[in-house]
Tab-separated table of C-alpha atoms and ligand atoms in Angstrom:
chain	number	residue	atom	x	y	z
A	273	UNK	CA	-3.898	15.595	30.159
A	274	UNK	CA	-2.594	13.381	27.324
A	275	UNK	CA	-2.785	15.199	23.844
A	276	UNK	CA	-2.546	13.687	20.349
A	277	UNK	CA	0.372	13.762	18.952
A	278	UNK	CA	1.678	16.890	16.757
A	279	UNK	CA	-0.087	16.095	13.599
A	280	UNK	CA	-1.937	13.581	14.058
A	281	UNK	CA	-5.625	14.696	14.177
A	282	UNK	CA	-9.075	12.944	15.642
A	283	UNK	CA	-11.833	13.163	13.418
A	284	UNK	CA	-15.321	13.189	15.153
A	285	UNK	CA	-18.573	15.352	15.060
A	286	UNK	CA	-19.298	17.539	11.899
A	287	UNK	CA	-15.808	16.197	10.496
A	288	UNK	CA	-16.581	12.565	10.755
A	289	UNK	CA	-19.781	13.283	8.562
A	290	UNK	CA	-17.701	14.974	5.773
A	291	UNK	CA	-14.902	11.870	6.113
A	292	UNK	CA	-18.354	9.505	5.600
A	293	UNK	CA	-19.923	11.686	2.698
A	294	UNK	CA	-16.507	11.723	1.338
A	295	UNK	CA	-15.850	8.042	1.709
A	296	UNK	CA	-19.026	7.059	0.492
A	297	UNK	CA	-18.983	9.102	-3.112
A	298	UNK	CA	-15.365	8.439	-3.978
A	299	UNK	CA	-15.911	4.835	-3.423
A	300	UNK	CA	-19.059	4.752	-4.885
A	301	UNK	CA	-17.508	6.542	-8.283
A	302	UNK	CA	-14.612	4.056	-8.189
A	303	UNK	CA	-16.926	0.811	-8.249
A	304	UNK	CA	-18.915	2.446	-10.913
A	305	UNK	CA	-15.519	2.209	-13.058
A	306	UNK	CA	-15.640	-1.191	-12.428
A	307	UNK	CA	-12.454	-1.278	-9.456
A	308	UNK	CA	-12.793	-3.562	-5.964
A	309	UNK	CA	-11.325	-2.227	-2.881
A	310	UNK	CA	-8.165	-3.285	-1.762
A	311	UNK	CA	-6.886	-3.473	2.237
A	312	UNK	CA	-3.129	-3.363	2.708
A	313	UNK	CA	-1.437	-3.534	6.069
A	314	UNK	CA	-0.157	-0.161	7.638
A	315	UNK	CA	2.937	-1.411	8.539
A	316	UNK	CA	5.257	-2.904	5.908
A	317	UNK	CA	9.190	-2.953	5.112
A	318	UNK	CA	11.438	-0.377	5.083
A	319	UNK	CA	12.661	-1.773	1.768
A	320	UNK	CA	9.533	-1.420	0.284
A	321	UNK	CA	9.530	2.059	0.134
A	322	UNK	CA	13.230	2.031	-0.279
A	323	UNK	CA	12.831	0.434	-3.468
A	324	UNK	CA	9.414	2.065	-4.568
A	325	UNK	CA	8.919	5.870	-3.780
A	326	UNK	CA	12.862	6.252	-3.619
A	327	UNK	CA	15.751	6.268	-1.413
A	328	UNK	CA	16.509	10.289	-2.610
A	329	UNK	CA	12.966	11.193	-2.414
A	330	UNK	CA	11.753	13.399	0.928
A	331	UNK	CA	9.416	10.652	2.055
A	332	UNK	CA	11.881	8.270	2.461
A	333	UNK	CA	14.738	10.141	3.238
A	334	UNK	CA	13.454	12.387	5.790
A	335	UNK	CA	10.002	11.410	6.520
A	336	UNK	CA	9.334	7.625	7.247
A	337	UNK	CA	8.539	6.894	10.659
A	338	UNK	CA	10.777	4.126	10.946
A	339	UNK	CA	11.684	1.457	13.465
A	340	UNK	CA	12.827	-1.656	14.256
A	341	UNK	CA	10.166	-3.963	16.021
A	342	UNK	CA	11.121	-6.996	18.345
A	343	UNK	CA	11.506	-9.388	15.997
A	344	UNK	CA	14.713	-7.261	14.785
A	345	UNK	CA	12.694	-6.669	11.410
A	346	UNK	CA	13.282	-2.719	9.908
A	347	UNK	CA	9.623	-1.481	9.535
A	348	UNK	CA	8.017	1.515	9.006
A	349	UNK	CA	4.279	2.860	9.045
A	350	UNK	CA	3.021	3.340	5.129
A	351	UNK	CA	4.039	6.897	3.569
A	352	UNK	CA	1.638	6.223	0.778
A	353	UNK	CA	-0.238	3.687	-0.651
A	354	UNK	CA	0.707	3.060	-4.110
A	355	UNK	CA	4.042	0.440	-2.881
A	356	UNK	CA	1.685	-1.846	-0.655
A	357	UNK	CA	-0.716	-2.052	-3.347
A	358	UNK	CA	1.850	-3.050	-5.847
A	359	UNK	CA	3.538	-5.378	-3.092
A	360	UNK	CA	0.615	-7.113	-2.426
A	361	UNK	CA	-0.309	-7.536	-6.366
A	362	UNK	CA	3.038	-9.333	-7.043
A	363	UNK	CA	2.870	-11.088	-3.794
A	364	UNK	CA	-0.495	-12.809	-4.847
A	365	UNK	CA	0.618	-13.619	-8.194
A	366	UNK	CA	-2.210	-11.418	-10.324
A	367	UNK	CA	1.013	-10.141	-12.311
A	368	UNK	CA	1.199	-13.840	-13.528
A	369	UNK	CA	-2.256	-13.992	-14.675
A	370	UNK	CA	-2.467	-11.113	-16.733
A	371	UNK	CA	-5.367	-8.910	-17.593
A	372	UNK	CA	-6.356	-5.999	-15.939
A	373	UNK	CA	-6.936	-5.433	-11.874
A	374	UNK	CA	-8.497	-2.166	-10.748
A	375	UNK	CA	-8.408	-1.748	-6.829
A	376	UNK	CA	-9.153	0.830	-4.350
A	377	UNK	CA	-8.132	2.036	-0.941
A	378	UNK	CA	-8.392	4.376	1.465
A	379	UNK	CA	-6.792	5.203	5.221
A	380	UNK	CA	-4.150	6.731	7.089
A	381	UNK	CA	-0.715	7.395	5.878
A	382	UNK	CA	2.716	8.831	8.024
A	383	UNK	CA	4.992	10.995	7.122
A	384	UNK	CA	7.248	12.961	9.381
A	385	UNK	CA	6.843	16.525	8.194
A	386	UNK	CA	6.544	19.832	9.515
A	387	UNK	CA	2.858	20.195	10.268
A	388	UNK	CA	0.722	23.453	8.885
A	389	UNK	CA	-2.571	24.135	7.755
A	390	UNK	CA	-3.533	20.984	5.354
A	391	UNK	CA	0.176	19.331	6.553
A	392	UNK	CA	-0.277	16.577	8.795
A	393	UNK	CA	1.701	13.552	9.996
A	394	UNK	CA	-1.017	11.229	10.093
A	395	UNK	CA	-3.172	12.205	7.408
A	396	UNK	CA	-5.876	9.753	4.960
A	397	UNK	CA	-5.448	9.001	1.379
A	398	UNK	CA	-8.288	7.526	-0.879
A	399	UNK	CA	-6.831	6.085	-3.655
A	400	UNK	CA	-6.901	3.621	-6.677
A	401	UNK	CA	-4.566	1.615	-8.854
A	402	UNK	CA	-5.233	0.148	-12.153
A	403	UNK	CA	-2.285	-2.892	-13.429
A	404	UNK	CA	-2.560	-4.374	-16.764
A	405	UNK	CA	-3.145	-1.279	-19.459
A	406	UNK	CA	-0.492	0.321	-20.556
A	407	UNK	CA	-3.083	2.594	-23.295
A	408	UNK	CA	-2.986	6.121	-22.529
A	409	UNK	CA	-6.942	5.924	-22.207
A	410	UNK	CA	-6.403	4.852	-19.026
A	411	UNK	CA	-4.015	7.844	-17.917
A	412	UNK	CA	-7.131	9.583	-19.329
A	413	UNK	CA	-9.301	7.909	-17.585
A	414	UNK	CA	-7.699	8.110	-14.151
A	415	UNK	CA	-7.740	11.884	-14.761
A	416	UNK	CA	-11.531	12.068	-15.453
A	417	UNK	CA	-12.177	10.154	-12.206
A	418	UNK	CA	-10.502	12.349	-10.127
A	419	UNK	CA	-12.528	15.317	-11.703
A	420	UNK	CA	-15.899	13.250	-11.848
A	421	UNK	CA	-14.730	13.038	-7.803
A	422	UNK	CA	-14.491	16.327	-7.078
A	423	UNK	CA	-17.040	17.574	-9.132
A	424	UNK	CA	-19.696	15.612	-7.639
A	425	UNK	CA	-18.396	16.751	-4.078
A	426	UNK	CA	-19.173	20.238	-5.361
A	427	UNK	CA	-14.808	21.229	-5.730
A	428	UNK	CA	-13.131	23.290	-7.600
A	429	UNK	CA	-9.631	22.715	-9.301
A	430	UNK	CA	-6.899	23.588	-11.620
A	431	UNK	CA	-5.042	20.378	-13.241
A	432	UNK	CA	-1.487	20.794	-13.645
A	433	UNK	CA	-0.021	18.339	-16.829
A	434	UNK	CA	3.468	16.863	-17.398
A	435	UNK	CA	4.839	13.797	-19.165
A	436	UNK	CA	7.960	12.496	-17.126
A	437	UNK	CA	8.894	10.559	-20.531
A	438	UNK	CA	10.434	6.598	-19.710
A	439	UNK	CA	13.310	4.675	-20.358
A	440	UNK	CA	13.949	5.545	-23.871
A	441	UNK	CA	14.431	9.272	-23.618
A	442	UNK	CA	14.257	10.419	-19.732
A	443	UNK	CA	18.625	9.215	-19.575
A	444	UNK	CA	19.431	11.769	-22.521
A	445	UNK	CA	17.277	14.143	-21.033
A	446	UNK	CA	19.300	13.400	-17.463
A	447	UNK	CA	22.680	14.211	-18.804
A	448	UNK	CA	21.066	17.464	-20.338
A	449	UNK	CA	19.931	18.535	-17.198
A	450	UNK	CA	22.958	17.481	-14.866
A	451	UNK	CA	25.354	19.778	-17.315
A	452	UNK	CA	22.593	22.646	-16.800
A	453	UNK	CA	22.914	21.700	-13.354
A	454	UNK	CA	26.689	21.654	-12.823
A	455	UNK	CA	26.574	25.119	-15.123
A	456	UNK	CA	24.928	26.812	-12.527
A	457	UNK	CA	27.826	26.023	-10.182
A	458	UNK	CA	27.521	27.265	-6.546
A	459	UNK	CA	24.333	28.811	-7.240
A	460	UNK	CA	22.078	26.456	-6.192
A	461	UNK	CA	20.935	25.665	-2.598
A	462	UNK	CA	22.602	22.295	-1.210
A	463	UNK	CA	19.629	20.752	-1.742
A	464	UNK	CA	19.526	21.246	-5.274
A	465	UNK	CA	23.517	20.209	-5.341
A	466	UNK	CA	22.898	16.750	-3.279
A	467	UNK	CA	19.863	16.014	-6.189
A	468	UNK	CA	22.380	16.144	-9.037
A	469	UNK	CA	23.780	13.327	-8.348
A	470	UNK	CA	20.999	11.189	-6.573
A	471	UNK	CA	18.124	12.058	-8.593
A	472	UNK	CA	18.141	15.162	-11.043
A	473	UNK	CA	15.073	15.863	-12.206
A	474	UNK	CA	13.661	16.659	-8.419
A	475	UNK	CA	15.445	19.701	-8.880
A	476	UNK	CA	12.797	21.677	-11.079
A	477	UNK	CA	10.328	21.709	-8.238
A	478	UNK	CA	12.804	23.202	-5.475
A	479	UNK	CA	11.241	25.352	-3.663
A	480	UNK	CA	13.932	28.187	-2.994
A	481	UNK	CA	12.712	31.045	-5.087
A	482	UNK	CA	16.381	31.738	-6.507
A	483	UNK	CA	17.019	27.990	-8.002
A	484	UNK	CA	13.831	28.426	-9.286
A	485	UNK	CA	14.708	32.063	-11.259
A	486	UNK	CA	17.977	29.958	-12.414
A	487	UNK	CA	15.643	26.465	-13.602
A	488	UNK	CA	13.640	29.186	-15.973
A	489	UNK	CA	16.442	28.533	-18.320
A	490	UNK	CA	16.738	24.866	-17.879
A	491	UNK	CA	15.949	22.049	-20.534
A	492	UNK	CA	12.376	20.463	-20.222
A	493	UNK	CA	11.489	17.114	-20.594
A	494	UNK	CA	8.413	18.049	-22.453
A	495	UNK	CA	10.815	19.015	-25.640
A	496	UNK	CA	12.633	16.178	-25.130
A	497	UNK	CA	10.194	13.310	-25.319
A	498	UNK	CA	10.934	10.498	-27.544
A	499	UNK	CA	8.102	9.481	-30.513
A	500	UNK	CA	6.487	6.763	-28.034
A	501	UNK	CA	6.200	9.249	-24.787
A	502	UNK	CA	5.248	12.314	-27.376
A	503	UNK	CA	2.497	10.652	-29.246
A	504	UNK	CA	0.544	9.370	-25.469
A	505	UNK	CA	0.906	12.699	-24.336
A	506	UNK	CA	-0.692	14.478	-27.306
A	507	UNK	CA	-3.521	11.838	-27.095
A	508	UNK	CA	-4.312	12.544	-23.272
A	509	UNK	CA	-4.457	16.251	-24.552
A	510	UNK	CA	-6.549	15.221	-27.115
A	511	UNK	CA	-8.961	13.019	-24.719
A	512	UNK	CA	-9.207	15.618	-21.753
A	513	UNK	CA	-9.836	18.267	-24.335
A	514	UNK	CA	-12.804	16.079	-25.942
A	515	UNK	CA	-14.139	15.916	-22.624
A	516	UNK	CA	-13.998	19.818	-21.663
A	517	UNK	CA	-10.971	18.778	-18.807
A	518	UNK	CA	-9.160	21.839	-18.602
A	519	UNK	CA	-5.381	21.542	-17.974
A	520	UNK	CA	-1.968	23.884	-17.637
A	521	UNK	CA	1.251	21.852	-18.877
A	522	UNK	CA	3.320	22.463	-15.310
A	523	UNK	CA	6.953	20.941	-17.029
A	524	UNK	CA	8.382	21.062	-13.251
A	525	UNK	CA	5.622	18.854	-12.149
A	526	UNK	CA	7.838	15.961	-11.508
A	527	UNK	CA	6.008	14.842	-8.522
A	528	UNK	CA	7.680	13.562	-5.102
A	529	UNK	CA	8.092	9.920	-5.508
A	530	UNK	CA	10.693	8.188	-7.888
A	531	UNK	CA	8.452	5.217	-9.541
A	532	UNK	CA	6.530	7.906	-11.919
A	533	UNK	CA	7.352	7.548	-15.904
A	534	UNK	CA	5.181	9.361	-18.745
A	535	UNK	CA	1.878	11.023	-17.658
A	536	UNK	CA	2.291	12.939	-14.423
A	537	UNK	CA	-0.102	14.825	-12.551
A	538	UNK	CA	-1.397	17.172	-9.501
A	539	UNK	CA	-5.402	18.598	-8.732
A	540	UNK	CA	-4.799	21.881	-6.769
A	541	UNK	CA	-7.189	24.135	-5.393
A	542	UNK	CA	-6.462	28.182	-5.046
A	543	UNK	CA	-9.365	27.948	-2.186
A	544	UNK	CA	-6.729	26.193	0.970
A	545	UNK	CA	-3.911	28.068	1.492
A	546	UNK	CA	-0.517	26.398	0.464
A	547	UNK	CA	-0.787	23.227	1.063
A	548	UNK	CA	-2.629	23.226	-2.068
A	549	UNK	CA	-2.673	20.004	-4.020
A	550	UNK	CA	-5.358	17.729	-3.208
A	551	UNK	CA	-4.841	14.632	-5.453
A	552	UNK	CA	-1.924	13.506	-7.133
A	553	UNK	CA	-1.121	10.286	-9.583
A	554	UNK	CA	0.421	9.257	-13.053
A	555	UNK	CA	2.105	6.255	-14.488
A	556	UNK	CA	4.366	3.851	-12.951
A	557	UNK	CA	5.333	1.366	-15.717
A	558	UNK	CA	8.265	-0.001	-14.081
A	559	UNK	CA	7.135	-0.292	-10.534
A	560	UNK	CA	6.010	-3.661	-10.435
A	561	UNK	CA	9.304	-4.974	-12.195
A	562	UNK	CA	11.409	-3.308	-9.032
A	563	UNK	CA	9.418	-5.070	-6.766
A	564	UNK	CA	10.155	-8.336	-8.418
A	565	UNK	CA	7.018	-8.629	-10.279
A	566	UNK	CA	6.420	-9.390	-13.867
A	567	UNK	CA	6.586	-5.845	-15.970
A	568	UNK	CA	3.105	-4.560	-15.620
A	569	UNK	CA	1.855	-1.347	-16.868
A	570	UNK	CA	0.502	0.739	-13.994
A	571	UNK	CA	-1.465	4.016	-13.770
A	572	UNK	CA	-2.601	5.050	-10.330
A	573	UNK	CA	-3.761	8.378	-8.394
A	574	UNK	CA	-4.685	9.167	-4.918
A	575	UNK	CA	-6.766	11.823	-2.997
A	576	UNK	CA	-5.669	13.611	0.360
A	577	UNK	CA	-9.125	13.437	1.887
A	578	UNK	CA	-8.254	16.315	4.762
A	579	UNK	CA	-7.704	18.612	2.039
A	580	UNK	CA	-10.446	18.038	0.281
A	581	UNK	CA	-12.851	17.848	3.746
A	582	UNK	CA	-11.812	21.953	3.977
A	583	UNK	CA	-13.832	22.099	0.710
A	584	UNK	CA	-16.315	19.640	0.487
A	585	UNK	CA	-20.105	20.987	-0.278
A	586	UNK	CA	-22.138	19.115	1.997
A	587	UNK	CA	-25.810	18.417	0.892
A	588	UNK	CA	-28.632	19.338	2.918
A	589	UNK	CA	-29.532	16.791	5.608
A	590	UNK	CA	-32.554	14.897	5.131
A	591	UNK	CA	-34.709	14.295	8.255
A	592	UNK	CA	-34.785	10.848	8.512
A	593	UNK	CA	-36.088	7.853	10.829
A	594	UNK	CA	-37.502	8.103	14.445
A	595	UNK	CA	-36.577	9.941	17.770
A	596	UNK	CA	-38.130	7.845	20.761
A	597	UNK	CA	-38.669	9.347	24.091
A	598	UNK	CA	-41.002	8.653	27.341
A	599	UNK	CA	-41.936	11.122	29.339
A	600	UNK	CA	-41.852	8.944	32.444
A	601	UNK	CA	-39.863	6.196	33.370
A	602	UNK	CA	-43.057	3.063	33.295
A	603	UNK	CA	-43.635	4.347	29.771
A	604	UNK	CA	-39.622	3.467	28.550
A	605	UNK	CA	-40.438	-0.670	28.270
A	606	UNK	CA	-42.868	0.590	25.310
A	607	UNK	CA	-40.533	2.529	23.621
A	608	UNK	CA	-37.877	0.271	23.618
A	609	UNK	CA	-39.718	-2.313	22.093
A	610	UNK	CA	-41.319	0.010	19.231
A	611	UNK	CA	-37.692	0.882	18.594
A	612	UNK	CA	-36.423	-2.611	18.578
A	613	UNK	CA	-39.258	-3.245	15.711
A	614	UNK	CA	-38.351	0.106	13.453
A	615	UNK	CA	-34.700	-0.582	13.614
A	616	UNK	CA	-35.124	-3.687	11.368
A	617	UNK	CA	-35.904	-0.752	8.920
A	618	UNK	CA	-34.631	2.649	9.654
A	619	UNK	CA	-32.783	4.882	11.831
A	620	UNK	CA	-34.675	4.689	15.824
A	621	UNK	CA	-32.620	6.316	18.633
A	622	UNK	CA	-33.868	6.255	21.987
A	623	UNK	CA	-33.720	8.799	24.546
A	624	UNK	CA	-33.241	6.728	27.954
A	625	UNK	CA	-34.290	9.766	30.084
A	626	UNK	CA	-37.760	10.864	31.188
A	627	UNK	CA	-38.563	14.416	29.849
A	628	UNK	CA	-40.771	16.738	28.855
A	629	UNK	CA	-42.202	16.787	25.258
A	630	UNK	CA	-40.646	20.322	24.459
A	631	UNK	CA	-36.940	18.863	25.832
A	632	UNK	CA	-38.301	15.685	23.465
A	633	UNK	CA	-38.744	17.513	20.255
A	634	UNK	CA	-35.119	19.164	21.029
A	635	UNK	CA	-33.799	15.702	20.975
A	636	UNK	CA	-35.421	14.883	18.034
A	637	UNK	CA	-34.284	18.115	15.854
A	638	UNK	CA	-30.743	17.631	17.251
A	639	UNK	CA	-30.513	14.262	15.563
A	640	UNK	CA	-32.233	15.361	12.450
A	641	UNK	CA	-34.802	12.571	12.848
A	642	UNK	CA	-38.088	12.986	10.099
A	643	UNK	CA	-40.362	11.725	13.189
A	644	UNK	CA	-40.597	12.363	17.434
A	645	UNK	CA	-42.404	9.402	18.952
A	646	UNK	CA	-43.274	10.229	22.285
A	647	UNK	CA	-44.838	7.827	25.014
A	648	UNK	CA	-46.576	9.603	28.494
A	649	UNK	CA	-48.737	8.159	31.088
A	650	UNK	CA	-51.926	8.782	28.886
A	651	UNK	CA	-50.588	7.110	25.701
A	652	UNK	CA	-49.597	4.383	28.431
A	653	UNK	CA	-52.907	3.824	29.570
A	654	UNK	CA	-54.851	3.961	25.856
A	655	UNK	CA	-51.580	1.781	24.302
A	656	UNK	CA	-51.305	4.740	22.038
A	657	UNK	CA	-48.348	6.667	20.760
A	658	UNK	CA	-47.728	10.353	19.917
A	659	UNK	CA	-46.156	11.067	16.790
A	660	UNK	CA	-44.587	14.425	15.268
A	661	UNK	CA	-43.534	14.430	11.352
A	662	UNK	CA	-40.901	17.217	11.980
A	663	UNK	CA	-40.745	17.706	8.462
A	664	UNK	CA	-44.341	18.020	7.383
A	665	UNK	CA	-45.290	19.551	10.773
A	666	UNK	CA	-48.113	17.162	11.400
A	667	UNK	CA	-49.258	15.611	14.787
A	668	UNK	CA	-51.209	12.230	15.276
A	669	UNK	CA	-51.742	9.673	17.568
A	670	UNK	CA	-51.283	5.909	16.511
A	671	UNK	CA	-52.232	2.617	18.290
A	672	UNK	CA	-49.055	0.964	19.663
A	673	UNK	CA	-49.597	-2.323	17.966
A	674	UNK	CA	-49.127	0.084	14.701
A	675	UNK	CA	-45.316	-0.175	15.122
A	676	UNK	CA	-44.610	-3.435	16.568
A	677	UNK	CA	-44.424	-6.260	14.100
A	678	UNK	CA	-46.314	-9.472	14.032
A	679	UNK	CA	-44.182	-11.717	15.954
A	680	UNK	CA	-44.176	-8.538	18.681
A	681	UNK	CA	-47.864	-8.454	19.200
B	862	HAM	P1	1.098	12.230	-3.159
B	862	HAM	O1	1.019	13.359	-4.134
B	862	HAM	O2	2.316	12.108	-2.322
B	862	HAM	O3	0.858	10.908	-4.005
B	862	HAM	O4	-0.156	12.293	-2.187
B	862	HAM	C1	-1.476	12.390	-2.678
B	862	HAM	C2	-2.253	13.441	-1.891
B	862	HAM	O5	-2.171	13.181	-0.488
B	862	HAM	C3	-1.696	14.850	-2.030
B	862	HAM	O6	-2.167	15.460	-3.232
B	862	HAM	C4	-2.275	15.533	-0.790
B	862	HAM	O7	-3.606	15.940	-1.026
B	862	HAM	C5	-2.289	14.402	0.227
B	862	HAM	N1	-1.167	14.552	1.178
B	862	HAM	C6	0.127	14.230	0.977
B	862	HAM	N2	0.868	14.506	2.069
B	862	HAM	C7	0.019	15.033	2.980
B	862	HAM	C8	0.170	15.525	4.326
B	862	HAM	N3	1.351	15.516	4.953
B	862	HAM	N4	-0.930	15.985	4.985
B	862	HAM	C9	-2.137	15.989	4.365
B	862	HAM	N5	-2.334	15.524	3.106
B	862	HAM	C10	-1.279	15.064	2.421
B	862	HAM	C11	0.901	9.644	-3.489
B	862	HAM	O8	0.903	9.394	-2.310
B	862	HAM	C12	0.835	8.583	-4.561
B	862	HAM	N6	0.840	7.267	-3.892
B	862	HAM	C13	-0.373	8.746	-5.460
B	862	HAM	C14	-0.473	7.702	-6.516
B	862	HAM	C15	-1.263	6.608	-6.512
B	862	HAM	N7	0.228	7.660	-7.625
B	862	HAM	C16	-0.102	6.567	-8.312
B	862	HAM	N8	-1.011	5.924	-7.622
């Protein structure tokens, strides 16, 4: 029998009705802050991501499923979202027209790990990007979206803080890290030693316990912000304190893409096992200027919606719309067409098979339907219909002409 592949999961059954509750409060939430959904393709450049997330980062280094397709051209399935987004925002020109552009997304994403509990090679982001405010109100805001999200999903979370500074102080702050680095010596794991000199700051969240007992000591970029970086990151303090946001400053958050500068940060939840962060995002002010755009301030986060799917409260299920069922085959024209005329309306399934009214009212629970309409030969003959409100408990018998609609009769 052919499997799925390793990591790569089907979602169907109970699963698919979390993915759908998910999908329809997060986007709900995300048009209510006034963004538009956004569809990028799944397969783009290599560069892309080369150029965006990082040639020294783990996605692209050792997780891209990457190929070359007929047509000679290097492709590779989307790691993340945030590049495509930003490639197909300079690619339509909106960074020449200025103001601001909110979008959302949401779908599958690849990366070549090794898959665990809450690890997964295929796995589905939901996500949003927001170009044209470079105010830290919108770091704020991003931040308070994401908890509004999970909140309203019934999720708990701890929200880990860092500011990655930018361009003015995050080179000084490189050269004092590379000499803590290189003072260290042969300490470090080879990992840690191939960083220095591709991209330095990824060092502080290695996770080999002993680099990490040596990093205590290192410099932080939170003491070393310059006025600008400082000033937004007491202000998004400020904000998420205003609005009861709770927080811990993490100052080896540094996240696992490259295109991150000033606010940085992670949602985790104690409640799933390791793989614990469930939404991720900050700033990426320079982003759309390495992909050829014109300098846009960017703020961005996205969701990992299997996580989250482990944690979700669902609500309880209404009973809604009709069950249909005959309980022999001359009486399935008539329920057909009943169902055909409550359709334009509301839910109306229809149970193809003859059976009895017991196996009918099964049916009926098993789809979580409010009503069981049931035809037999003696409705047949009086053009009646039987009707159960499963929630109120309450029998009756209606005329058949009571469901179809005029142009019916
Ligand atoms: P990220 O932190 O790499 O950020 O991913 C966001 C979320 O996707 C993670 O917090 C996690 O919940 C989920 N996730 C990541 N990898 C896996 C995996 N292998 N299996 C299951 N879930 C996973 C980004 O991707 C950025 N593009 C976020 C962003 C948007 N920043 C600015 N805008």
């Amino acid at each position: 029998m052919i499997q799925s592949l390793r990591g790569m999961n089907d979602i169907l059954n109970q699963d698919y009705e979390r993915y759908e509750y998910f999908l329809s409060t997060a986007s709900t939430i995300a048009k209510r802050y006034g963004f538009h959904y956004i569809e990028t393709p799944l397969l783009e450049e290599t560069a892309l991501f080369k150029r965006s997330v990082g040639e020294s980062s783990d996605i692209v280094g050792k997780e891209m499923y990457q190929f070359t397709d007929k047509g000679e051209n290097d492709v590779c399935l989307r790691p993340e979202g945030t590049a495509g987004v930003v490639r197909a925002f300079v690619q339509h020109k909106l960074d020449k027209k200025g103001g601001i552009h909110r979008f959302y997304y949401h779908g599958a994403m690849f990366r070549y790990e090794r898959p665990q509990k809450g690890r997964l090679r295929q796995f589905h982001q939901f996500g949003v990007e927001s170009f044209g405010v470079d105010s830290v109100y919108e770091d704020a805001l991003m931040i308070m979206m994401v908890a509004d999200i999970l909140k309203t999903l019934g999720i708990g979370y701890r929200l880990k803080l860092n500011s990655l500074g930018d361009h003015h102080c995050m080179p000084a702050y490189r050269e004092k890290l590379v000499s803590f680095i290189e003072s260290c010596g042969d300490a470090l794991c080879d990992d840690c030693i191939r960083r220095k000199s591709t991209n330095p700051i990824r060092v502080l969240d290695c996770k080999s316990e002993s680099c990490q007992n040596l990093y205590v000591n290192a410099p932080k970029l939170i003491y070393n912000l310059c006025d600008g970086c400082q000033s937004d990151f007491d202000t998004l303090k400020s904000i998420l304190d205003a609005h009861n946001i709770g927080y811990e400053i993490d100052t080896n958050l540094v996240r696992g893409l490259d295109y991150y500068s000033k606010t940085a940060f992670e949602f985790v939840s104690d409640a799933i096992g390791s793989q614990s962060a469930i939404a991720g995002g900050g700033r990426y002010d320079r982003l759309i200027e390495f992909l050829d755009g014109k300098p846009t301030p960017a703020v961005g986060f996205a969701l990992g919606i299997e996580r989250l799917m482990e944690l979700i409260v669902m609500p309880e299920p209404i009973r809604e719309g009709y069950y249909l069922g005959a309980m022999d085959s001359e009486s399935l024209g008539d329920i057909l067409k009943i169902a055909e005329s409550l359709r334009k309306e509301q839910k109306a399934v229809v149970e193809y098979e003859a059976k009895t009214l017991k196996a009918h009212l099964k049916g009926a629970d098993r789809i979580n339907a409010r009503y069981c309409a049931v035809i037999g030969e003696n409705e047949r003959l009086n053009g009646t219909v039987w009707v159960k409100d499963l929630a109120k408990k309450e029998e009756s018998t209606f005329p058949l002409t009571h469901f179809t609609t005029k142009e019916d009769k």
